[in-house]
CSV table of C-alpha atoms and ligand atoms in Angstrom, one decimal:
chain,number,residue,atom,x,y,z
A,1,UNK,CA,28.6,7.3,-3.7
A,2,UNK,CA,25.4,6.4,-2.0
A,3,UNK,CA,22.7,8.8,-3.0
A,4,UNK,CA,21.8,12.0,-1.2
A,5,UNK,CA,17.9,11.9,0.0
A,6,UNK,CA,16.7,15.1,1.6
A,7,UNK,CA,15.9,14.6,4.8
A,8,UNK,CA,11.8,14.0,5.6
A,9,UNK,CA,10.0,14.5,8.9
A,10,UNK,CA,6.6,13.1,8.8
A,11,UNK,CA,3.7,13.5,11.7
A,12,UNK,CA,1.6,10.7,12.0
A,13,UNK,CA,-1.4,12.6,14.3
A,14,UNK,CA,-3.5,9.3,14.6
A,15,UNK,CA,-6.5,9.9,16.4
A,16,UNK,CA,-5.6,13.2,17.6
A,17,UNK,CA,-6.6,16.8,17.0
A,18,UNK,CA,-9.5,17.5,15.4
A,19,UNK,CA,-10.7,20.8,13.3
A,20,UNK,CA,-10.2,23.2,16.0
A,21,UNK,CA,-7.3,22.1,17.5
A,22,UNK,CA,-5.2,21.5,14.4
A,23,UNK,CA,-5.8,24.9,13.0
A,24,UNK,CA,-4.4,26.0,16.3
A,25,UNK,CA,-1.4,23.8,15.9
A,26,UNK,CA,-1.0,25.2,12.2
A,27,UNK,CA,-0.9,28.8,13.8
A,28,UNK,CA,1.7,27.9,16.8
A,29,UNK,CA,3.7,25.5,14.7
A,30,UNK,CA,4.7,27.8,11.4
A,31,UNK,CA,5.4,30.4,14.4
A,32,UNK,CA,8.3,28.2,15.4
A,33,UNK,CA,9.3,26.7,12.0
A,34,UNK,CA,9.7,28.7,9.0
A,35,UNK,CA,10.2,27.1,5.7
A,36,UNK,CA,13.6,25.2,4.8
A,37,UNK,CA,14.8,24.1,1.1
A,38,UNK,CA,16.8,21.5,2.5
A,39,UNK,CA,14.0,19.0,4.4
A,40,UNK,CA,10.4,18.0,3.4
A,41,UNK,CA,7.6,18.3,6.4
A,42,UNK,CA,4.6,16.3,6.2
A,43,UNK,CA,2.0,15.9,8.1
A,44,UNK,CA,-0.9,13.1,8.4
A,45,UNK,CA,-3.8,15.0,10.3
A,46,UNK,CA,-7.3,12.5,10.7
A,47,UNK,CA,-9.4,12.5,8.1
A,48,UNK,CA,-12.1,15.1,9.4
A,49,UNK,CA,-9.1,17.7,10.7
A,50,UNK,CA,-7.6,17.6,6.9
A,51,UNK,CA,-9.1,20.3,5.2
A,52,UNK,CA,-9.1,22.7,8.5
A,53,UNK,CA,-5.1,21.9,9.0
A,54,UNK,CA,-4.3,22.2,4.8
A,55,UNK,CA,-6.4,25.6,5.3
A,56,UNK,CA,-4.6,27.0,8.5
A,57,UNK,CA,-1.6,26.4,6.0
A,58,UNK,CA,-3.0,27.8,2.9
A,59,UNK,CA,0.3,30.2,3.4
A,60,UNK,CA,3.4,27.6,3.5
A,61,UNK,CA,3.5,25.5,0.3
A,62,UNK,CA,6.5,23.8,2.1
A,63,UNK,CA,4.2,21.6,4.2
A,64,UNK,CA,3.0,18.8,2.7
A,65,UNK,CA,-0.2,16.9,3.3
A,66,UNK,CA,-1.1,12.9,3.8
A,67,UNK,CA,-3.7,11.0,5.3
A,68,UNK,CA,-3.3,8.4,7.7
A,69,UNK,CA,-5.5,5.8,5.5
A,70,UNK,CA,-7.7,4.8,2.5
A,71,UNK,CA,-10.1,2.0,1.7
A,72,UNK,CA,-8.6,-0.2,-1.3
A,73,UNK,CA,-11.4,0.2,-3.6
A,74,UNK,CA,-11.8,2.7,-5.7
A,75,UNK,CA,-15.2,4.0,-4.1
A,76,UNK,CA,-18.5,2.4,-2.9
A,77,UNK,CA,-20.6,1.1,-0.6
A,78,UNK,CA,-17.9,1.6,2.4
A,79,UNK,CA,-20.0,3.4,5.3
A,80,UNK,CA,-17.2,5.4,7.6
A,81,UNK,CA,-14.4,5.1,4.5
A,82,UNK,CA,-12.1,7.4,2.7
A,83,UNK,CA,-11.1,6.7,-1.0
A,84,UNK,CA,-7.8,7.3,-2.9
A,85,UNK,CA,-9.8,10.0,-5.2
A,86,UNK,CA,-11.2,11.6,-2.4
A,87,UNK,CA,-8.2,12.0,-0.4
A,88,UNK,CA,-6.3,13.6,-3.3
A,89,UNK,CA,-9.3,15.9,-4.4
A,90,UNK,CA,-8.6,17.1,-0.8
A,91,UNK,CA,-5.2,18.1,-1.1
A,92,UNK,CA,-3.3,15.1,0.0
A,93,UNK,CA,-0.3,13.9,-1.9
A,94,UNK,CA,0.7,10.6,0.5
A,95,UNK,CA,-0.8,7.8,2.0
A,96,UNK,CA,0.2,6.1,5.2
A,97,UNK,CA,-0.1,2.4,4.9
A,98,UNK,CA,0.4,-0.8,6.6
A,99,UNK,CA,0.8,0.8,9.7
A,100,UNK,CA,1.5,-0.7,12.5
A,101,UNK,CA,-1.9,0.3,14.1
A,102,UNK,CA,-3.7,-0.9,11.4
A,103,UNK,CA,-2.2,-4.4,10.9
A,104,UNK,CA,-2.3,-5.1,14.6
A,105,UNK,CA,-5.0,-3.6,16.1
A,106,UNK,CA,-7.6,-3.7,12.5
A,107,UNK,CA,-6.2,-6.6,11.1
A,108,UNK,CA,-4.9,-5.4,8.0
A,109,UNK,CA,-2.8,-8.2,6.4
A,110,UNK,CA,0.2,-7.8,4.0
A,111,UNK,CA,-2.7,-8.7,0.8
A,112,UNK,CA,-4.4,-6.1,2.3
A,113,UNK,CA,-1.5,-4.3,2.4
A,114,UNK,CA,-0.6,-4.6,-1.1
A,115,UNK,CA,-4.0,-3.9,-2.9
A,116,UNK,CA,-4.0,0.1,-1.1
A,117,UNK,CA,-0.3,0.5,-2.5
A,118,UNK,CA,-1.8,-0.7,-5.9
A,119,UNK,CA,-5.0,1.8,-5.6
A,120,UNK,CA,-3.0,4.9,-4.1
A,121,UNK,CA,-0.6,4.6,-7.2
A,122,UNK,CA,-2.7,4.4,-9.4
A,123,UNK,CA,-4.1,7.4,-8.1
A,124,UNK,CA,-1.0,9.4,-8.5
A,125,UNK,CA,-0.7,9.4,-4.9
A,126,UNK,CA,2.8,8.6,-2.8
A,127,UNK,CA,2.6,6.0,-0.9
A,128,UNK,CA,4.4,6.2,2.7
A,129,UNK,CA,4.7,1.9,3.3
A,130,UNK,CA,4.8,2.0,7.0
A,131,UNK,CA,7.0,-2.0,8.3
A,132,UNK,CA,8.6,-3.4,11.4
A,133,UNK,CA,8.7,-6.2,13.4
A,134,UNK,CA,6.9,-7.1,16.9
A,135,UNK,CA,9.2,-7.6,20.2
A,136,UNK,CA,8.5,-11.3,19.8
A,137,UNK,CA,9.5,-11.4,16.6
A,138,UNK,CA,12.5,-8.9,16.9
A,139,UNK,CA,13.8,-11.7,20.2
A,140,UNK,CA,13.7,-14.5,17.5
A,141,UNK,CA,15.8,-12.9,15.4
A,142,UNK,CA,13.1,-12.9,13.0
A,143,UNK,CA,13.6,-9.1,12.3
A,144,UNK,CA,15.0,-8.6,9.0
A,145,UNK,CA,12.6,-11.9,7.7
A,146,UNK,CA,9.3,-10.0,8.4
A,147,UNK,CA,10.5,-6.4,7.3
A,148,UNK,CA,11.3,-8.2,4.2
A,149,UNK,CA,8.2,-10.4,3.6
A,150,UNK,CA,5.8,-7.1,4.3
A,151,UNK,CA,8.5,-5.3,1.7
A,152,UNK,CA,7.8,-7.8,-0.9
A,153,UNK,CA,3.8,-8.4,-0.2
A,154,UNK,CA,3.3,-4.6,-0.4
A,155,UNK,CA,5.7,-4.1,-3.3
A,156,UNK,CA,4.0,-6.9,-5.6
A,157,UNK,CA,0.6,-4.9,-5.4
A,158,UNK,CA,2.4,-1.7,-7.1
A,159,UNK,CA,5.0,-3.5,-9.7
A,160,UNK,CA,1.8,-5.7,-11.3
A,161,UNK,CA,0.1,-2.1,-11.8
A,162,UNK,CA,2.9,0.5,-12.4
A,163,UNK,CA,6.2,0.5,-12.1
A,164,UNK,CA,6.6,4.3,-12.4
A,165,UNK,CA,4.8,5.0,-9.3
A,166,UNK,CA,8.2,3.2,-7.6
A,167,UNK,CA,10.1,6.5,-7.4
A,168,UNK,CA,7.4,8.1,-5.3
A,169,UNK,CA,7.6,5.2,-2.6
A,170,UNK,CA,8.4,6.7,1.2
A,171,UNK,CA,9.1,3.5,3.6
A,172,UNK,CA,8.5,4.2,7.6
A,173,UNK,CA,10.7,1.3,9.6
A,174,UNK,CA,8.7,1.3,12.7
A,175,UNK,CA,9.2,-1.3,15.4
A,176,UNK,CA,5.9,-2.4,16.8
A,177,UNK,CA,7.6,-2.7,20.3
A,178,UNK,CA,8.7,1.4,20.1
A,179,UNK,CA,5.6,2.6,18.4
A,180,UNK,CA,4.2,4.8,21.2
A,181,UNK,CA,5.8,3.1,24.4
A,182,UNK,CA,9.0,5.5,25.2
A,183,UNK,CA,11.2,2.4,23.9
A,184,UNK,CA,13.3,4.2,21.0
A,185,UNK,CA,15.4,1.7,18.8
A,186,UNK,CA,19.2,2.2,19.2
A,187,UNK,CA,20.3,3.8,16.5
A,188,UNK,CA,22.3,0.7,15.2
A,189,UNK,CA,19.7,-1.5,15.5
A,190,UNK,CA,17.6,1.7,13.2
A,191,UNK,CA,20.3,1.2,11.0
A,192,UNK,CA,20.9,-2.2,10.4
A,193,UNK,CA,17.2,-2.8,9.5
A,194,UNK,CA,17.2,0.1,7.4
A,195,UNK,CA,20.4,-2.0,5.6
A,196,UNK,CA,17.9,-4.4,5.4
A,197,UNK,CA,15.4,-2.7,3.7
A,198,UNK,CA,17.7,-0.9,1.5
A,199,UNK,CA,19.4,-4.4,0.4
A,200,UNK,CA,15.9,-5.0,-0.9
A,201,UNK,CA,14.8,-2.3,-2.4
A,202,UNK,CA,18.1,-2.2,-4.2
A,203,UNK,CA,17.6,-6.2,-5.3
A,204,UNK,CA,14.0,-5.7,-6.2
A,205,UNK,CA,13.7,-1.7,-7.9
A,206,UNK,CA,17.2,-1.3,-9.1
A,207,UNK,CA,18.7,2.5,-8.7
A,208,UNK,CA,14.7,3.6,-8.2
A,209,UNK,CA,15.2,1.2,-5.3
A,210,UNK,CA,18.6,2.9,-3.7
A,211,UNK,CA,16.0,6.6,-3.8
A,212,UNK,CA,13.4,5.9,-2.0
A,213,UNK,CA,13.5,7.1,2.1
A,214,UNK,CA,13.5,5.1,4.7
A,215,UNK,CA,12.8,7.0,7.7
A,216,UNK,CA,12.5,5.8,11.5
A,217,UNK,CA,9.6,6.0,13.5
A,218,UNK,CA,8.9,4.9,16.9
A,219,UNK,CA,8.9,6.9,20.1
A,220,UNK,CA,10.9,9.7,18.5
A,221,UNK,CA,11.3,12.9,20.5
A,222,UNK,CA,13.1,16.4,20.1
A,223,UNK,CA,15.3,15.1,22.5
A,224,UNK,CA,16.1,11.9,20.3
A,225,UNK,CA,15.7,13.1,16.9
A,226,UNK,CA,18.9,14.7,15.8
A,227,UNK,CA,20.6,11.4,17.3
A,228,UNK,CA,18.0,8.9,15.2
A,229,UNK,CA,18.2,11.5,12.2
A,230,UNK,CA,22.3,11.0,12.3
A,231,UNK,CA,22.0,7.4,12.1
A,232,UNK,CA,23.8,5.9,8.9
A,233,UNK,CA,20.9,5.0,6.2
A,234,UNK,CA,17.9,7.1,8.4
A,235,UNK,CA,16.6,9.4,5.8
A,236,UNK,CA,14.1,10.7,7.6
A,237,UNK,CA,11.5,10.2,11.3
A,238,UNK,CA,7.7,9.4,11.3
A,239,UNK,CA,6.5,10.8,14.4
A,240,UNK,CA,3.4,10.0,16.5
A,241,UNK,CA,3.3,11.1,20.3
A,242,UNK,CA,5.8,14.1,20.1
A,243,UNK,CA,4.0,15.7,17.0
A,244,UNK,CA,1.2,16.5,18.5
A,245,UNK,CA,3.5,19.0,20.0
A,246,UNK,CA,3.5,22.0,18.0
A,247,UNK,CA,6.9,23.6,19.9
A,248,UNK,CA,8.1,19.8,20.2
A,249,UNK,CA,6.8,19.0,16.4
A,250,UNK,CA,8.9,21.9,14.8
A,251,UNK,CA,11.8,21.4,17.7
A,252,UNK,CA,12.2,18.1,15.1
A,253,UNK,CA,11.9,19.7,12.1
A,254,UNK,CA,14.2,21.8,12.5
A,255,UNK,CA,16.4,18.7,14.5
B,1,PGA,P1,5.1,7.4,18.3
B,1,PGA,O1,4.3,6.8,17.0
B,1,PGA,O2,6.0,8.4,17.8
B,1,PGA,O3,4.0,7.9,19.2
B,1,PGA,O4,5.8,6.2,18.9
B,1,PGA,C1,4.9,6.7,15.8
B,1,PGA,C2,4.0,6.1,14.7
B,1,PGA,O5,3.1,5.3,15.1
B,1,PGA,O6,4.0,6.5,13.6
């Protein structure tokens, strides 16, 4: 039997939401979503809004906390940065990387990639590996190749370091084409690249491989999400645009 993964909705608030505003969201949000046992919420507010959205939930231990990136050393000379340490001294427990944002639009390549995986194990934090292919790709059937080689690039960083970190891996399938533009994957096509990255994680982590999450992310909505979230192997959403939402946001958690 395959195994069971409790459900995880994840919102990625990008640039969105500062100190203010995201200690409002706190206050309307818990309003509309009271704590489950049976799903894990986290959210990814930006780096300045952190401490003010942990604070505004000081009072729901349910709600997890993650930032949205970290530079790959382990501190320094890095004007504008974030470290791993720094990040967890503030409260996070996960790291967004290789995002789609950051490979395309900063650059970020898989070696890139893979050294933050290394550094965020290593600093006890879980990483939430963020792949997916771009429309161009996706038309050349070139899908399942580039999920896999950003898989394997990313995972090499954290096996050469510490394979124990393995079980704390989240991985976010998230088609560059539906990131943001309205265009959700079917959910077949969510679920035969999350086959894809299951086959291997199974091949390269073994049964740590078969328990790690794979959600979806990519123009979900509370329309969409109990639909995407039904899919066979989506364990979970990643959730830009409609999480900044806070009746839309807990509409999903509760999907
Ligand atoms: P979106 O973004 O939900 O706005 O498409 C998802 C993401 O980039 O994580």
């Amino acid at each position: 039997m395959a195994p069971l993964r409790r459900p995880v909705l994840a919102a990625n608030w990008k640039m969105n939401l500062g100190p203010t505003a995201a200690s409002a969201f706190l206050e309307s949000y818990l309003s509309h979503y009271a704590a489950r046992d049976d799903r894990t919420v986290i959210l990814f507010p930006s780096a300045i809004a952190f401490s003010s959205a942990r604070h505004a939930a000081e009072a729901r231990p349910d709600i997890q906390f993650g930032v949205q990136n970290v530079h790959s050393a382990e501190k320094g000379a890095f004007t504008g940065e974030t470290s791993a340490s720094m990040a967890q001294d503030a409260g996070a427990r996960f790291v967004l990387i290789g995002h789609s944002e950051r490979r395309h639009v900063f650059g970020e390549t898989d070696a890139l990639t893979a050294e933050k995986m290394s550094r965020v194990a290593s600093q006890g934090l879980a990483p939430v590996l963020c792949v997916g292919e771009k429309f161009e790709e996706r038309e050349n059937g070139e899908t399942n190749e580039v999920i896999v080689r950003q898989l394997r690039a990313a995972f090499e960083g954290l096996l050469e370091n510490d394979a124990s970190v393995l079980g704390t891996v989240v991985i976010a399938y998230e088609p560059v084409w539906a990131i943001g533009t309205g265009r959700t994957a079917h959910p077949e096509d969510a679920s035969a690249a999350h086959a894809a990255i299951r086959a291997e994680l199974s091949a390269s982590a073994g049964s740590i491989g078969d328990s790690i999450p794979i959600l979806y992310g990519g123009s979900v909505t509370a329309l969409n999400a109990s639909t995407l979230l039904a899919a066979p192997g989506v364990d979970g959403l990643l959730v830009g645009g409609a999480s900044l939402d806070p009746e839309s946001w807990a509409a999903i958690c509760n999907a």
